[in-house]
C-alpha positions as a printed NumPy array, in Angstrom:
array([[-30.914,  -4.537,  35.67 ],
       [-28.478,  -6.976,  34.074],
       [-25.985,  -5.826,  31.423],
       [-25.179,  -9.258,  30.044],
       [-24.932,  -7.816,  26.543],
       [-21.891,  -5.767,  27.665],
       [-20.108,  -8.691,  29.349],
       [-16.857,  -8.963,  27.411],
       [-16.376, -12.592,  28.43 ],
       [-19.686, -13.557,  26.833],
       [-18.984, -11.657,  23.622],
       [-17.429, -13.178,  20.561],
       [-13.977, -11.861,  19.577],
       [-15.354,  -9.726,  16.729],
       [-17.983,  -8.037,  18.891],
       [-15.413,  -7.53 ,  21.631],
       [-12.97 ,  -5.784,  19.322],
       [-15.729,  -3.706,  17.761],
       [-16.777,  -2.512,  21.228],
       [-13.183,  -1.652,  22.136],
       [-12.711,   0.183,  18.838],
       [-15.976,   2.1  ,  19.224],
       [-15.027,   3.104,  22.784],
       [-11.609,   4.278,  21.615],
       [-13.09 ,   6.316,  18.747],
       [-15.626,   7.924,  21.094],
       [-12.842,   8.82 ,  23.53 ],
       [-10.719,  10.348,  20.754],
       [-13.7  ,  12.284,  19.423],
       [-14.234,  13.847,  22.848],
       [-10.548,  14.803,  22.991],
       [-10.684,  16.359,  19.532],
       [-13.724,  18.407,  20.501],
       [-12.321,  19.611,  23.814],
       [ -8.683,  20.367,  22.956],
       [ -7.282,  23.247,  20.939],
       [ -4.01 ,  24.692,  19.703],
       [ -0.979,  22.597,  18.846],
       [ -2.16 ,  19.843,  21.199],
       [ -5.325,  19.55 ,  19.131],
       [ -3.36 ,  19.527,  15.857],
       [ -0.979,  16.785,  16.979],
       [ -3.779,  14.797,  18.599],
       [ -5.783,  14.882,  15.371],
       [ -2.732,  13.901,  13.375],
       [ -1.967,  10.962,  15.685],
       [ -5.605,   9.867,  15.641],
       [ -5.684,  10.008,  11.842],
       [ -2.547,   7.87 ,  11.628],
       [ -4.065,   5.309,  14.02 ],
       [ -7.244,   5.216,  11.932],
       [ -5.144,   4.698,   8.814],
       [ -3.483,   1.736,  10.531],
       [ -6.855,   0.271,  11.516],
       [ -8.135,   0.577,   7.949],
       [ -4.888,  -0.907,   6.642],
       [ -5.227,  -3.872,   9.052],
       [ -8.65 ,  -4.634,   7.614],
       [ -7.323,  -4.292,   4.075],
       [ -4.298,  -6.441,   4.929],
       [ -6.631,  -9.197,   6.124],
       [ -8.435,  -9.135,   2.764],
       [ -5.171,  -9.071,   0.8  ],
       [ -3.708, -11.866,   2.932],
       [ -6.651, -14.134,   2.118],
       [ -6.385, -13.306,  -1.583],
       [ -2.667, -14.068,  -1.746],
       [ -3.079, -17.245,   0.29 ],
       [ -5.552, -18.464,  -2.316],
       [ -3.141, -17.852,  -5.188],
       [ -1.174, -21.041,  -4.599],
       [ -3.238, -24.057,  -3.622],
       [ -2.394, -27.765,  -3.82 ],
       [ -0.759, -29.233,  -5.869],
       [  1.5  , -26.161,  -5.454],
       [  4.529, -26.927,  -3.298],
       [  4.583, -26.005,   0.361],
       [  7.801, -24.08 ,  -0.247],
       [  6.145, -21.91 ,  -2.904],
       [  3.215, -21.153,  -0.605],
       [  5.598, -20.311,   2.25 ],
       [  7.557, -17.947,  -0.006],
       [  4.381, -16.117,  -1.046],
       [  3.257, -15.818,   2.571],
       [  6.667, -14.594,   3.754],
       [  6.885, -12.009,   0.963],
       [  3.361, -10.825,   1.781],
       [  4.19 , -10.393,   5.476],
       [  7.383,  -8.441,   4.69 ],
       [  5.415,  -6.25 ,   2.284],
       [  2.775,  -5.589,   4.959],
       [  5.433,  -4.75 ,   7.545],
       [  7.095,  -2.077,   5.418],
       [  3.784,  -0.605,   4.234],
       [  2.42 ,  -0.323,   7.776],
       [  5.659,   1.059,   9.226],
       [  6.003,   3.923,   6.707],
       [  3.954,   6.349,   8.818],
       [  6.508,   6.12 ,  11.647],
       [  9.078,   8.008,   9.587],
       [  7.189,  11.292,   9.904],
       [  7.953,  11.226,  13.623],
       [ 11.6  ,  10.152,  13.792],
       [ 14.837,  11.521,  12.388],
       [ 15.944,   9.749,   9.192],
       [ 18.85 ,  10.37 ,   6.869],
       [ 18.327,  11.898,   3.442],
       [ 17.468,   9.253,   0.822],
       [ 17.318,   6.424,   3.377],
       [ 16.541,   3.274,   1.418],
       [ 14.353,   1.97 ,   4.245],
       [ 12.04 ,   4.99 ,   4.222],
       [ 11.942,   5.099,   0.43 ],
       [ 11.19 ,   1.375,   0.186],
       [  8.504,   1.662,   2.879],
       [  6.692,   4.436,   1.03 ],
       [  6.996,   2.584,  -2.284],
       [  5.309,  -0.33 ,  -0.523],
       [  2.557,   2.063,   0.587],
       [  1.988,   3.107,  -3.037],
       [  1.776,  -0.527,  -4.167],
       [ -0.473,  -1.278,  -1.2  ],
       [ -2.922,   1.547,  -2.027],
       [ -3.2  ,   0.58 ,  -5.686],
       [ -3.445,  -3.114,  -4.843],
       [ -6.2  ,  -2.555,  -2.285],
       [ -8.277,  -0.462,  -4.687],
       [ -7.951,  -2.989,  -7.497],
       [ -8.632,  -6.004,  -5.265],
       [-11.736,  -4.371,  -3.781],
       [-12.915,  -3.575,  -7.323],
       [-12.275,  -7.218,  -8.273],
       [-14.258,  -8.481,  -5.276],
       [-17.182,  -6.25 ,  -6.26 ],
       [-16.968,  -7.59 ,  -9.822],
       [-16.873, -11.207,  -8.639],
       [-19.782, -10.796,  -6.211],
       [-21.817,  -8.857,  -8.764],
       [-21.178, -11.434, -11.483],
       [-22.093, -14.261,  -9.116],
       [-25.347, -12.513,  -8.293],
       [-26.303, -11.584, -11.864],
       [-24.76 , -14.497, -13.804],
       [-24.57 , -17.45 , -11.364],
       [-24.019, -20.027, -14.13 ],
       [-21.307, -18.104, -15.99 ],
       [-17.796, -19.1  , -14.95 ],
       [-15.548, -17.198, -17.345],
       [-12.238, -16.331, -15.588],
       [-12.341, -12.718, -16.747],
       [-15.288, -12.025, -14.458],
       [-15.09 , -14.723, -11.773],
       [-11.521, -16.006, -11.385],
       [-10.145, -14.82 ,  -8.022],
       [ -6.494, -15.805,  -8.768],
       [ -6.613, -14.075, -12.156],
       [ -8.023, -10.889, -10.653],
       [ -5.495, -10.907,  -7.812],
       [ -2.551, -11.297, -10.174],
       [ -3.962,  -8.628, -12.498],
       [ -4.368,  -6.267,  -9.534],
       [ -0.756,  -6.9  ,  -8.502],
       [  0.574,  -6.282, -12.02 ],
       [ -1.397,  -3.037, -12.363],
       [ -0.286,  -1.877,  -8.91 ],
       [  3.375,  -2.498,  -9.737],
       [  3.107,  -0.816, -13.146],
       [  1.395,   2.327, -11.846],
       [  3.742,   2.581,  -8.872],
       [  6.89 ,   2.269, -10.98 ],
       [  5.507,   4.739, -13.527],
       [  4.617,   7.234, -10.779],
       [  7.972,   6.724,  -9.066],
       [  9.796,   7.658, -12.27 ],
       [  7.857,  10.96 , -12.302],
       [  8.977,  11.966,  -8.802],
       [ 12.594,  11.045,  -9.517],
       [ 12.821,  13.324, -12.544],
       [ 13.45 ,  17.042, -12.328],
       [ 10.197,  19.025, -11.95 ],
       [  8.335,  20.164, -15.047],
       [  8.343,  23.903, -15.767],
       [  4.731,  24.903, -16.411],
       [  4.586,  28.345, -18.039],
       [  1.369,  30.271, -17.434],
       [  0.388,  33.676, -18.852],
       [ -2.154,  35.566, -16.76 ],
       [ -3.973,  38.565, -18.234],
       [ -4.997,  41.247, -15.716],
       [ -7.203,  44.257, -16.36 ],
       [ -5.356,  47.574, -16.148],
       [ -2.059,  46.005, -15.139],
       [  0.501,  48.85 , -15.219],
       [  3.025,  48.61 , -18.004],
       [  5.742,  48.66 , -15.333],
       [  4.558,  45.188, -14.281],
       [  3.969,  43.783, -17.754],
       [  5.895,  40.52 , -17.925],
       [  6.28 ,  40.358, -14.134],
       [  7.227,  36.754, -13.4  ],
       [  6.474,  34.548, -10.401],
       [  8.03 ,  31.147,  -9.69 ],
       [  5.332,  29.292,  -7.761],
       [  6.551,  26.499,  -5.486],
       [  3.998,  24.565,  -3.486],
       [  3.96 ,  21.332,  -1.519],
       [  7.701,  20.783,  -1.269],
       [  7.025,  18.449,   1.681],
       [ 10.537,  18.245,   3.051],
       [ 10.296,  15.086,   5.131],
       [ 11.079,  11.354,   5.215],
       [ 11.836,  10.96 ,   1.498],
       [ 12.37 ,  14.586,   0.424],
       [ 15.732,  15.802,   1.654],
       [ 18.406,  18.369,   0.983],
       [ 19.378,  16.942,  -2.391],
       [ 15.901,  17.333,  -3.846],
       [ 15.484,  20.818,  -2.343],
       [ 18.837,  21.871,  -3.789],
       [ 17.728,  20.805,  -7.286],
       [ 14.475,  22.735,  -6.927],
       [ 16.403,  25.86 ,  -5.919],
       [ 18.784,  25.566,  -8.883],
       [ 15.927,  25.138, -11.374],
       [ 13.978,  28.046,  -9.87 ],
       [ 17.002,  30.347,  -9.978],
       [ 17.57 ,  29.469, -13.641],
       [ 14.147,  30.943, -14.43 ],
       [ 15.263,  34.356, -13.063],
       [ 11.828,  35.234, -11.675],
       [ 10.92 ,  38.62 , -10.277],
       [  9.528,  36.886,  -7.173],
       [  9.297,  33.393,  -5.699],
       [  6.131,  32.253,  -3.938],
       [  6.127,  29.217,  -1.62 ],
       [  2.479,  28.523,  -0.926],
       [  2.37 ,  26.091,   1.988],
       [  3.292,  22.533,   2.956],
       [  6.98 ,  23.273,   2.842],
       [  7.793,  20.841,   5.662],
       [  6.431,  17.524,   6.868],
       [  8.222,  16.741,  10.121],
       [  9.816,  18.135,  13.237],
       [ 12.267,  21.022,  13.009],
       [ 15.009,  19.191,  14.919],
       [ 14.745,  16.258,  12.482],
       [ 14.511,  17.917,   9.067],
       [ 15.352,  21.597,   9.572],
       [ 18.762,  21.285,   7.9  ],
       [ 17.138,  19.958,   4.716],
       [ 15.305,  23.284,   4.271],
       [ 18.479,  25.397,   4.262],
       [ 19.078,  25.393,   0.46 ],
       [ 16.012,  27.635,   0.145],
       [ 18.171,  30.489,   1.445],
       [ 19.868,  30.452,  -1.99 ],
       [ 16.688,  31.323,  -3.891],
       [ 17.308,  34.46 ,  -5.967],
       [ 14.783,  36.917,  -7.366],
       [ 14.456,  40.677,  -7.676],
       [ 11.807,  41.053,  -4.984],
       [ 12.557,  38.021,  -2.834],
       [ 10.796,  34.874,  -1.636],
       [  7.344,  34.972,  -0.026],
       [  5.856,  32.187,   2.087],
       [  2.496,  31.267,   3.633],
       [  1.69 ,  28.282,   5.813],
       [ -0.107,  25.138,   4.708],
       [ -1.869,  22.568,   6.84 ],
       [  1.242,  20.393,   7.219],
       [  3.189,  23.138,   8.978],
       [  0.822,  22.596,  11.933],
       [  1.19 ,  18.819,  12.231],
       [  4.63 ,  18.46 ,  13.803],
       [  5.758,  20.385,  16.86 ],
       [  5.176,  24.057,  17.533],
       [  4.455,  25.918,  14.298],
       [  5.963,  29.079,  15.79 ],
       [  9.322,  27.302,  16.027],
       [  9.143,  26.539,  12.312],
       [  8.233,  30.138,  11.496],
       [ 11.126,  31.459,  13.606],
       [ 13.439,  29.007,  11.83 ],
       [ 12.249,  30.141,   8.396],
       [ 12.804,  33.793,   9.274],
       [ 16.279,  33.163,  10.67 ],
       [ 17.605,  30.674,   8.119],
       [ 15.859,  31.002,   4.75 ],
       [ 15.578,  34.728,   3.867],
       [ 11.859,  34.283,   3.193],
       [  9.261,  36.981,   3.773],
       [  6.515,  35.243,   5.723],
       [  3.056,  36.64 ,   5.093],
       [  0.729,  35.846,   7.969],
       [ -2.424,  37.784,   7.128],
       [ -0.089,  40.483,   5.81 ],
       [  0.662,  42.305,   2.59 ],
       [  3.676,  43.692,   0.753],
       [  3.277,  46.5  ,  -1.78 ],
       [  5.51 ,  46.84 ,  -4.854],
       [  5.638,  50.121,  -6.698],
       [  3.892,  52.101,  -3.988],
       [  4.685,  55.335,  -5.829],
       [  2.858,  54.139,  -8.971],
       [ -0.796,  55.041,  -9.659],
       [ -1.608,  51.296,  -9.587],
       [  0.854,  49.274,  -7.474],
       [  1.163,  45.51 ,  -7.058],
       [  0.157,  44.056,  -3.678],
       [  1.094,  40.549,  -2.464],
       [ -1.156,  39.277,   0.315],
       [ -0.754,  36.057,   2.247],
       [ -2.914,  34.289,   4.828],
       [ -2.552,  31.545,   7.413],
       [ -3.909,  28.204,   6.254],
       [ -7.639,  27.597,   6.662],
       [ -6.809,  24.644,   8.938],
       [ -6.154,  27.216,  11.669],
       [ -9.899,  27.865,  11.902],
       [-10.207,  24.48 ,  13.641],
       [ -7.073,  24.715,  15.774],
       [ -7.721,  27.886,  17.785],
       [ -3.979,  28.554,  18.17 ],
       [ -3.369,  31.998,  19.619],
       [ -2.138,  34.295,  16.856],
       [ -2.932,  31.857,  14.051],
       [ -6.072,  32.254,  11.971],
       [ -6.846,  32.856,   8.334],
       [ -7.767,  36.542,   8.013],
       [ -7.864,  37.733,   4.42 ],
       [ -9.65 ,  40.98 ,   5.285],
       [ -6.756,  41.973,   7.523],
       [ -4.237,  41.191,   4.796],
       [ -6.128,  43.022,   2.074],
       [ -6.674,  46.066,   4.278],
       [ -2.935,  46.695,   3.932],
       [ -3.253,  47.026,   0.144],
       [ -3.945,  50.409,  -1.511],
       [ -7.457,  50.863,  -2.846],
       [ -6.346,  50.844,  -6.479],
       [ -3.708,  48.071,  -6.345],
       [ -3.504,  44.821,  -8.298],
       [ -3.939,  42.219,  -5.551],
       [ -2.341,  38.783,  -5.608],
       [ -3.399,  36.372,  -2.849],
       [ -1.217,  33.543,  -1.566],
       [ -3.429,  30.89 ,   0.046],
       [ -2.515,  27.236,   0.393],
       [ -5.863,  25.507,  -0.149],
       [ -8.105,  26.231,  -3.162],
       [-11.204,  25.764,  -0.987],
       [ -9.898,  28.613,   1.167],
       [ -9.299,  30.689,  -1.971],
       [-12.918,  30.169,  -3.032],
       [-14.156,  31.157,   0.435],
       [-12.027,  34.311,   0.559],
       [-12.882,  35.446,  -2.969],
       [-16.601,  35.338,  -2.23 ],
       [-16.372,  37.032,   1.181],
       [-13.944,  39.949,   0.993],
       [-14.838,  43.379,  -0.32 ],
       [-11.585,  44.275,  -2.043],
       [-10.941,  42.725,  -5.451],
       [ -8.497,  39.841,  -5.763],
       [ -7.043,  39.701,  -9.241],
       [ -5.071,  36.472,  -8.889],
       [ -4.993,  33.761,  -6.197],
       [ -2.141,  31.239,  -6.009],
       [ -2.758,  27.882,  -4.309],
       [ -1.532,  24.3  ,  -4.065],
       [ -2.557,  21.481,  -1.708],
       [ -4.376,  19.215,  -4.182],
       [ -1.289,  17.658,  -5.824],
       [ -3.471,  17.457,  -8.922],
       [ -4.871,  14.253,  -7.439],
       [ -1.316,  12.797,  -7.176],
       [ -2.288,   9.22 ,  -8.114],
       [ -4.911,   7.891, -10.507],
       [ -6.806,   6.143,  -7.711],
       [ -6.912,   9.387,  -5.676],
       [ -7.897,  11.684,  -8.534],
       [-11.701,  11.268,  -8.259],
       [-11.645,  12.066,  -4.521],
       [ -9.379,  15.101,  -5.02 ],
       [-11.64 ,  16.336,  -7.811],
       [-14.77 ,  16.084,  -5.668],
       [-13.187,  17.502,  -2.512],
       [-11.6  ,  20.659,  -3.934],
       [-13.188,  23.707,  -5.515],
       [-10.314,  23.846,  -8.023],
       [ -7.983,  20.942,  -8.754],
       [ -5.107,  21.994, -11.02 ],
       [ -4.462,  24.756, -13.501],
       [ -5.819,  28.235, -14.157],
       [ -9.469,  28.982, -13.34 ],
       [-11.674,  32.066, -13.361],
       [-14.307,  32.584, -10.672],
       [-17.482,  33.597, -12.477],
       [-18.971,  36.031,  -9.975],
       [-15.862,  38.112,  -9.311],
       [-13.642,  37.479, -12.314],
       [-10.801,  36.464,  -9.999],
       [ -8.296,  34.124, -11.567],
       [ -7.032,  31.198,  -9.482],
       [ -3.972,  29.138, -10.292],
       [ -3.704,  25.827,  -8.442],
       [ -0.303,  24.171,  -8.66 ],
       [ -0.008,  20.392,  -8.47 ],
       [  3.082,  20.9  ,  -6.322],
       [  6.746,  20.393,  -6.911],
       [  6.809,  17.166,  -4.869],
       [  4.362,  14.725,  -3.296],
       [  2.97 ,  13.672,   0.052],
       [  3.584,  10.182,   1.432],
       [  4.141,   7.691,  -1.411],
       [  6.751,   9.026,  -3.897],
       [  4.358,   8.43 ,  -6.788],
       [  2.66 ,  10.947,  -9.051],
       [  0.889,  11.083, -12.396],
       [  2.903,  12.408, -15.375],
       [  3.95 ,  16.091, -15.322],
       [  2.402,  16.755, -11.899],
       [  5.719,  17.559, -10.193],
       [  5.777,  21.137, -11.383],
       [  7.252,  24.558, -10.87 ],
       [  4.69 ,  27.012, -12.208],
       [  6.285,  29.996, -13.94 ],
       [  3.609,  32.678, -14.071],
       [  3.881,  35.868, -16.129],
       [  1.523,  38.801, -15.69 ],
       [  0.359,  40.754, -18.738],
       [ -2.102,  43.621, -19.23 ],
       [ -5.422,  42.454, -20.627],
       [ -6.079,  44.028, -23.99 ],
       [ -9.218,  46.136, -24.134],
       [ -9.395,  46.129, -27.925]])
């Protein structure tokens, strides 16, 4: 039997690269299925970053062709060379941004910030250019004899895409550079004891200390939170986005958080991406004065007929990782609450909140989540909306009556760009629900 079809020398370059890529993806899939624990988490993360780079290479090829076609003769050679050089520099910084999650960088490094701004422009530009290509091809198919530039001009569409990408990026950048918005939320709970009427929670999610979020930003968040004088502070996952030895010192201002009952923390998916998560947890316990709830509960007012019970669970991502001692277990956490308590669940992902609410026996009166970033950017919003059970704000689950608040997060992930008012600190007050 001859395998001439698999002879790389006889293949064209495109088929050859497709075969290599398919072989690599199959190999990585086998590794993802056969590994577990932190090795699995870091392997998946590295594989995802490589896939992002592959997708970006394809997109860069499309963008390169579009920008090359902007300036054609009689445009000067110098002008065309300038456009090409600027495009290559832009591509370099956009592609290199992902490296900064894995190396130590100084707080507010202009290189990392510029790289992630380029990523934001790149994402918007790619979406708009792809939309323009679809418009052009569709118009050519449906109206072959119509040549109006609004529907068929490639240079016009490319320039329009660039202008929109720059405008949305600069607008979103201004949001992340401002102080976070304070979003006040009143939550009504049946039979809430009068002792807890007005009980306040400062909800911080998705701080994402990492390449572009350093000590200065964390310090501002702490100062704003303290000014609210909450009864308790809840940090619901994705606190860090890097290795402890690289960014640990940027987390230290959290030790200054002040509230009557302290600061409570649960893990998010990003705590499992970089290094050993247990090292991060040990660091948090030793350096930040946080109470870490890992499928655990804390009861306030245990001597009252109806106490308040905070429960926290490991992130749902742990169900895939199979790390010893790490797994989302809401039943275990809730079993530590008295039978008649008001139960508040801290769970990073709203999809996990939905799963827990519909599975556990004990009532959950309020669940606090983050993760979604409220969609973060306009071009991401539809995907975030479809992917998550709850996107942003206060919801009520119909079957159980559980209320769920999903914060859009105090910061961002990756590109420092967000839609207006989505960098938030949620200030939640509990009130008894009137029966009249």
